[in-house]
Coordinates of C-alpha atoms in Angstrom, one line a residue:
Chain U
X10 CA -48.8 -49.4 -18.0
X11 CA -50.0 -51.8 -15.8
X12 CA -52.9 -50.6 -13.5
X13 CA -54.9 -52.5 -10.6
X14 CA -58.5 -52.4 -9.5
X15 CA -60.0 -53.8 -6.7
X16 CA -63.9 -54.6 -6.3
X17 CA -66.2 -56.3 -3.8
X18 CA -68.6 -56.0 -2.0
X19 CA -68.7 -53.1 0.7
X20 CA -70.7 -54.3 3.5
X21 CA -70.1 -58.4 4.9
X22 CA -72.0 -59.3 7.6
X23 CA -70.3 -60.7 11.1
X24 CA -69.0 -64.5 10.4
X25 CA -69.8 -64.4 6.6
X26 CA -66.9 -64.5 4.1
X27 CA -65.4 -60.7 2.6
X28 CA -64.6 -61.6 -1.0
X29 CA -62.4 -59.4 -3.1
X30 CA -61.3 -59.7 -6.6
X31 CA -58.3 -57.5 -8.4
X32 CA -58.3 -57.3 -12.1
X33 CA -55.2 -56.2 -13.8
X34 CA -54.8 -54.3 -17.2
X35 CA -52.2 -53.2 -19.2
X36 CA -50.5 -56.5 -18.1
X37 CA -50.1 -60.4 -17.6
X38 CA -50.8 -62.0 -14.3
X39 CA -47.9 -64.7 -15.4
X40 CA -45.1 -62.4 -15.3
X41 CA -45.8 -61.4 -11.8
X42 CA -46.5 -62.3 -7.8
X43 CA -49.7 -60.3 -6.3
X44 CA -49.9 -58.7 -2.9
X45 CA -53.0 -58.3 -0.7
X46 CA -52.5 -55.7 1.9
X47 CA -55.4 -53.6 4.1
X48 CA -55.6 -50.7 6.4
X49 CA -57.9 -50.5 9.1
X50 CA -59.7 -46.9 9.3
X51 CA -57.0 -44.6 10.8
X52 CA -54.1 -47.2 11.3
X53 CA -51.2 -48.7 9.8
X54 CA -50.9 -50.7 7.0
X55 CA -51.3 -54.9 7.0
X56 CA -49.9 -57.5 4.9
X57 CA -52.1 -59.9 4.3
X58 CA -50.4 -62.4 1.8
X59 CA -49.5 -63.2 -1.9
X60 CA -49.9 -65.4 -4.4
X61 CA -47.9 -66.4 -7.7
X62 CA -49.6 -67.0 -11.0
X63 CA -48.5 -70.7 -10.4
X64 CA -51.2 -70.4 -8.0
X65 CA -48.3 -71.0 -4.8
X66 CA -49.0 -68.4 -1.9
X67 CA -47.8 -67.4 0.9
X68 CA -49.6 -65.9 4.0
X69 CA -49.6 -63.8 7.1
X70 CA -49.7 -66.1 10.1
X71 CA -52.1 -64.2 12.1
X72 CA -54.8 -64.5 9.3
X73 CA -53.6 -67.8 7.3
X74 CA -56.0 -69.6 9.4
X75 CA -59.1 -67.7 7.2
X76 CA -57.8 -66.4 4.1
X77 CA -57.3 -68.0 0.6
X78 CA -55.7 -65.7 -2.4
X79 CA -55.9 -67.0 -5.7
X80 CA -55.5 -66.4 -9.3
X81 CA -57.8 -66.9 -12.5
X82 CA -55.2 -66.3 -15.5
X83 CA -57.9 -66.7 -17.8
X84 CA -59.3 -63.3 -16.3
X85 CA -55.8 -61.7 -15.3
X86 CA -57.4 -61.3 -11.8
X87 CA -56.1 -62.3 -8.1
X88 CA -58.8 -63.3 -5.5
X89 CA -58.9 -62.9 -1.6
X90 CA -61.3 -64.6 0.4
X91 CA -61.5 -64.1 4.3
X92 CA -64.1 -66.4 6.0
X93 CA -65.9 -65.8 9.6
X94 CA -65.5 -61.9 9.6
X95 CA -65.5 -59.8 12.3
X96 CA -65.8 -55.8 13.0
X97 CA -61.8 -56.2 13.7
X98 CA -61.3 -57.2 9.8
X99 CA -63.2 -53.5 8.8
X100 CA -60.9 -51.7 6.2
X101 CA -59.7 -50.8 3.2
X102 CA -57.9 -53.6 1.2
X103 CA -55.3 -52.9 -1.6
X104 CA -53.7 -55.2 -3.8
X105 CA -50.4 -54.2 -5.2
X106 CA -47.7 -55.8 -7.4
X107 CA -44.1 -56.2 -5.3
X108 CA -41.5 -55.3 -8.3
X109 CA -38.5 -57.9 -8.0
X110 CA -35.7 -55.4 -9.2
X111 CA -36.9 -53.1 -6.3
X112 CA -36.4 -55.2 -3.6
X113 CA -40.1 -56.5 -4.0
X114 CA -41.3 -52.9 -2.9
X115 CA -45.0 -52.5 -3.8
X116 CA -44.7 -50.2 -7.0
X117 CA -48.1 -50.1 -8.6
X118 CA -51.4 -50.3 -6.4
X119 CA -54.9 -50.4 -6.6
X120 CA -57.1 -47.7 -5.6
X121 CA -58.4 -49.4 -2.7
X122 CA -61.7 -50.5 -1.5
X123 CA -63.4 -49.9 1.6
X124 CA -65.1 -53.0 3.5
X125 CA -67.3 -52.7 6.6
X126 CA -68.0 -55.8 8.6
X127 CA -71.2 -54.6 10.4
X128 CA -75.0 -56.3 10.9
Chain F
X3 CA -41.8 -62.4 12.4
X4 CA -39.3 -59.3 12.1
X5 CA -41.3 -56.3 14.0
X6 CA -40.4 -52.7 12.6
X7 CA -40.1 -50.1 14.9
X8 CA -40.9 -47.0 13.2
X9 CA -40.4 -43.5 15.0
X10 CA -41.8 -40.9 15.4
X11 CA -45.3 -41.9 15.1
X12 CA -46.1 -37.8 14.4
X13 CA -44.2 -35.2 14.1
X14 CA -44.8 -31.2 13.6
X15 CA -42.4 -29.7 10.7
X16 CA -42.7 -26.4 9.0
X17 CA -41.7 -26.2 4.7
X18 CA -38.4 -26.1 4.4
X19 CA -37.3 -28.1 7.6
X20 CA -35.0 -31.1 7.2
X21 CA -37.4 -34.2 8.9
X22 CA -35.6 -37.9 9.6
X23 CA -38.0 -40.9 9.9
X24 CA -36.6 -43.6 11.8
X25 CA -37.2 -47.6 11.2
X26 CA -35.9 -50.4 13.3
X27 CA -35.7 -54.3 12.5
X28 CA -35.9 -56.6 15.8
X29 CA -33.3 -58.7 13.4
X30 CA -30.9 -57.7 10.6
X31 CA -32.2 -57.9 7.1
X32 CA -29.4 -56.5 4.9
X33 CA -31.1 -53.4 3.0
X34 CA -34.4 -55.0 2.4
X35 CA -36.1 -51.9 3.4
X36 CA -38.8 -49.8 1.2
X37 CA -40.7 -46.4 2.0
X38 CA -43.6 -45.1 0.9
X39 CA -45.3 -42.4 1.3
X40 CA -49.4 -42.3 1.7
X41 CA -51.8 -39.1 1.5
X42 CA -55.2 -39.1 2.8
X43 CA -57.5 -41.3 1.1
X44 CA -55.1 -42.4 -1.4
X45 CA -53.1 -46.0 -1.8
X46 CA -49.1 -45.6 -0.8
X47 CA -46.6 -45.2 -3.2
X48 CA -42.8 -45.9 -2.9
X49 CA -40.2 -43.5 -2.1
X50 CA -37.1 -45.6 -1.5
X51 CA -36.4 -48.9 -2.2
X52 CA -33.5 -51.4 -1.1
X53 CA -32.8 -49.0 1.6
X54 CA -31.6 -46.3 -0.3
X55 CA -32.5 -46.3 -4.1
X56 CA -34.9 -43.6 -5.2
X57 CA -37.1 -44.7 -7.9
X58 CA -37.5 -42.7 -11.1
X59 CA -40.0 -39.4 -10.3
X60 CA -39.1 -39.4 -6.9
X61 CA -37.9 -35.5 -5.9
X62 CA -33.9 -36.1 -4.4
X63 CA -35.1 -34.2 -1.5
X64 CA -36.0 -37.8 -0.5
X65 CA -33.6 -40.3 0.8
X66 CA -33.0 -43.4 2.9
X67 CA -30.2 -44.8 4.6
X68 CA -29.1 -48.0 6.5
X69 CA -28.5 -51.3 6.9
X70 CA -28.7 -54.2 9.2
X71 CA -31.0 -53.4 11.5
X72 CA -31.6 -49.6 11.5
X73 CA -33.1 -47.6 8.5
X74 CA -33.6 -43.7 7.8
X75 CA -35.6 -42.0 5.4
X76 CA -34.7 -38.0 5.4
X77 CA -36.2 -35.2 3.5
X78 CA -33.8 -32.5 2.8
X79 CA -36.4 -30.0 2.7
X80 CA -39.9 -30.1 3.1
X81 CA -42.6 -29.1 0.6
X82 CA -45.6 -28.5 1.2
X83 CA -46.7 -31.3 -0.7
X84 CA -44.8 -34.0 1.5
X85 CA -47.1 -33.8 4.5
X86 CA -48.7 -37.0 4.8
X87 CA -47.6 -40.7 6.6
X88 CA -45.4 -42.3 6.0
X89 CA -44.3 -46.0 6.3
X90 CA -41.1 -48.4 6.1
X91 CA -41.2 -51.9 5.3
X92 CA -38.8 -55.0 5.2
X93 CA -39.1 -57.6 2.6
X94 CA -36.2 -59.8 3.9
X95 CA -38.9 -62.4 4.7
X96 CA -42.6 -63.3 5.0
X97 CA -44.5 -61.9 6.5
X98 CA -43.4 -58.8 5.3
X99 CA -44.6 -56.5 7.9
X100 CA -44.8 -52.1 8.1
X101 CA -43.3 -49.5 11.0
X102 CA -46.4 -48.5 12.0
X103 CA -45.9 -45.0 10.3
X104 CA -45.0 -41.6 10.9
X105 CA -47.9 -38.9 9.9
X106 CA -45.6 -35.7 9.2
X107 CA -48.0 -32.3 10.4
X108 CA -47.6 -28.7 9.1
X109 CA -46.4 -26.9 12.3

């Protein structure tokens, strides 16, 4: 079945660029859109954005001003980048695959991984 | 954007107890409400989808409810493995956005 996995770097320093990378097995990247979401330490969840195999995305406002998601077919893996960092963008991002049939509810997610923006 | 007001933001509930999880949409967006369910240190995973389907695994002591603008997610009867936070979401439009969630404490 289709699994996610999320990897990256785990420290970025204040005003450098976090970069992330989700590889998926068990499936295509072409028969699907991808979801970024994060969770600061002990709050709620955030969507960040998505992007279609096409390469089309779509963003949250409040962050579309720094962040670029992307796909490499040729790897099966979706990319987030989010330039000029701050301690505020500290947390752990998922990616997750929003299932048409269900409404677009996230039904298969990565593990997670942790990112602390610190000096 | 469509905010989610999501309530109780904690609540105290002993196994066995019947708990209702509130969500409400500042606009109406039809049944394009999920629910998932997150334990700590682990990624979510959905309990309802479209308001009120219950994907396949999911115990029936789970359910949602609603439409338009205000959503419910009940469990029947608690287990001990259902305390954790949980969280609604609308995906009428982008940005899709979360309640803020609801952490559910053994009393």
């Amino acid at each position: 079945q289709v699994q996610l996995q999320e990897s990256g770097p785990g420290l970025v320093k204040p005003s450098e660029t976090l970069s992330l990378t989700c590889t998926i097995s068990g499936g295509s990247i072409s028969t699907n859109y991808w979801t970024w979401i994060r969770q600061p330490p002990g709050k709620g969840l955030e969507w960040i954005g998505y992007v279609y195999h096409s390469g089309s995305t779509n963003y949250n406002p409040s962050l579309k001003s720094r962040v670029t998601i992307s796909v490499d077919t040729s790897k099966n893996q979706s990319s987030l980048k989010l330039t000029s960092v701050t301690t505020a963008d500290t947390a752990v991002y998922y990616c997750a695959r929003p299932y048409g049939p269900w409404a677009d509810a996230l039904d298969i997610w990565g593990q997670g991984t942790m990112v602390t923006v610190s000096s | 954007d469509i905010q989610m007001t999501q309530s109780p933001s904690s609540l105290s509930a002993s196994v066995g107890d019947r708990v209702t999880i509130t969500c409400r949409a500042s606009q109406s967006i039809s049944d394009y409400v999920n629910w998932y369910q997150q334990k700590p240190g682990k990624a979510p995973k959905v309990l309802i989808y479209a308001a009120s389907s219950l994907p396949s695994g999911v115990p029936s002591r789970f359910s949602g409810s609603g439409s338009g603008t205000d959503f419910t997610l009940t469990i029947s009867s608690l287990q001990p493995e259902d305390f954790a936070a949980y969280y609604c979401q609308q995906t009428y439009s982008t940005p899709r956005t979360f309640g803020q969630g609801t952490k559910v404490e053994i009393k």
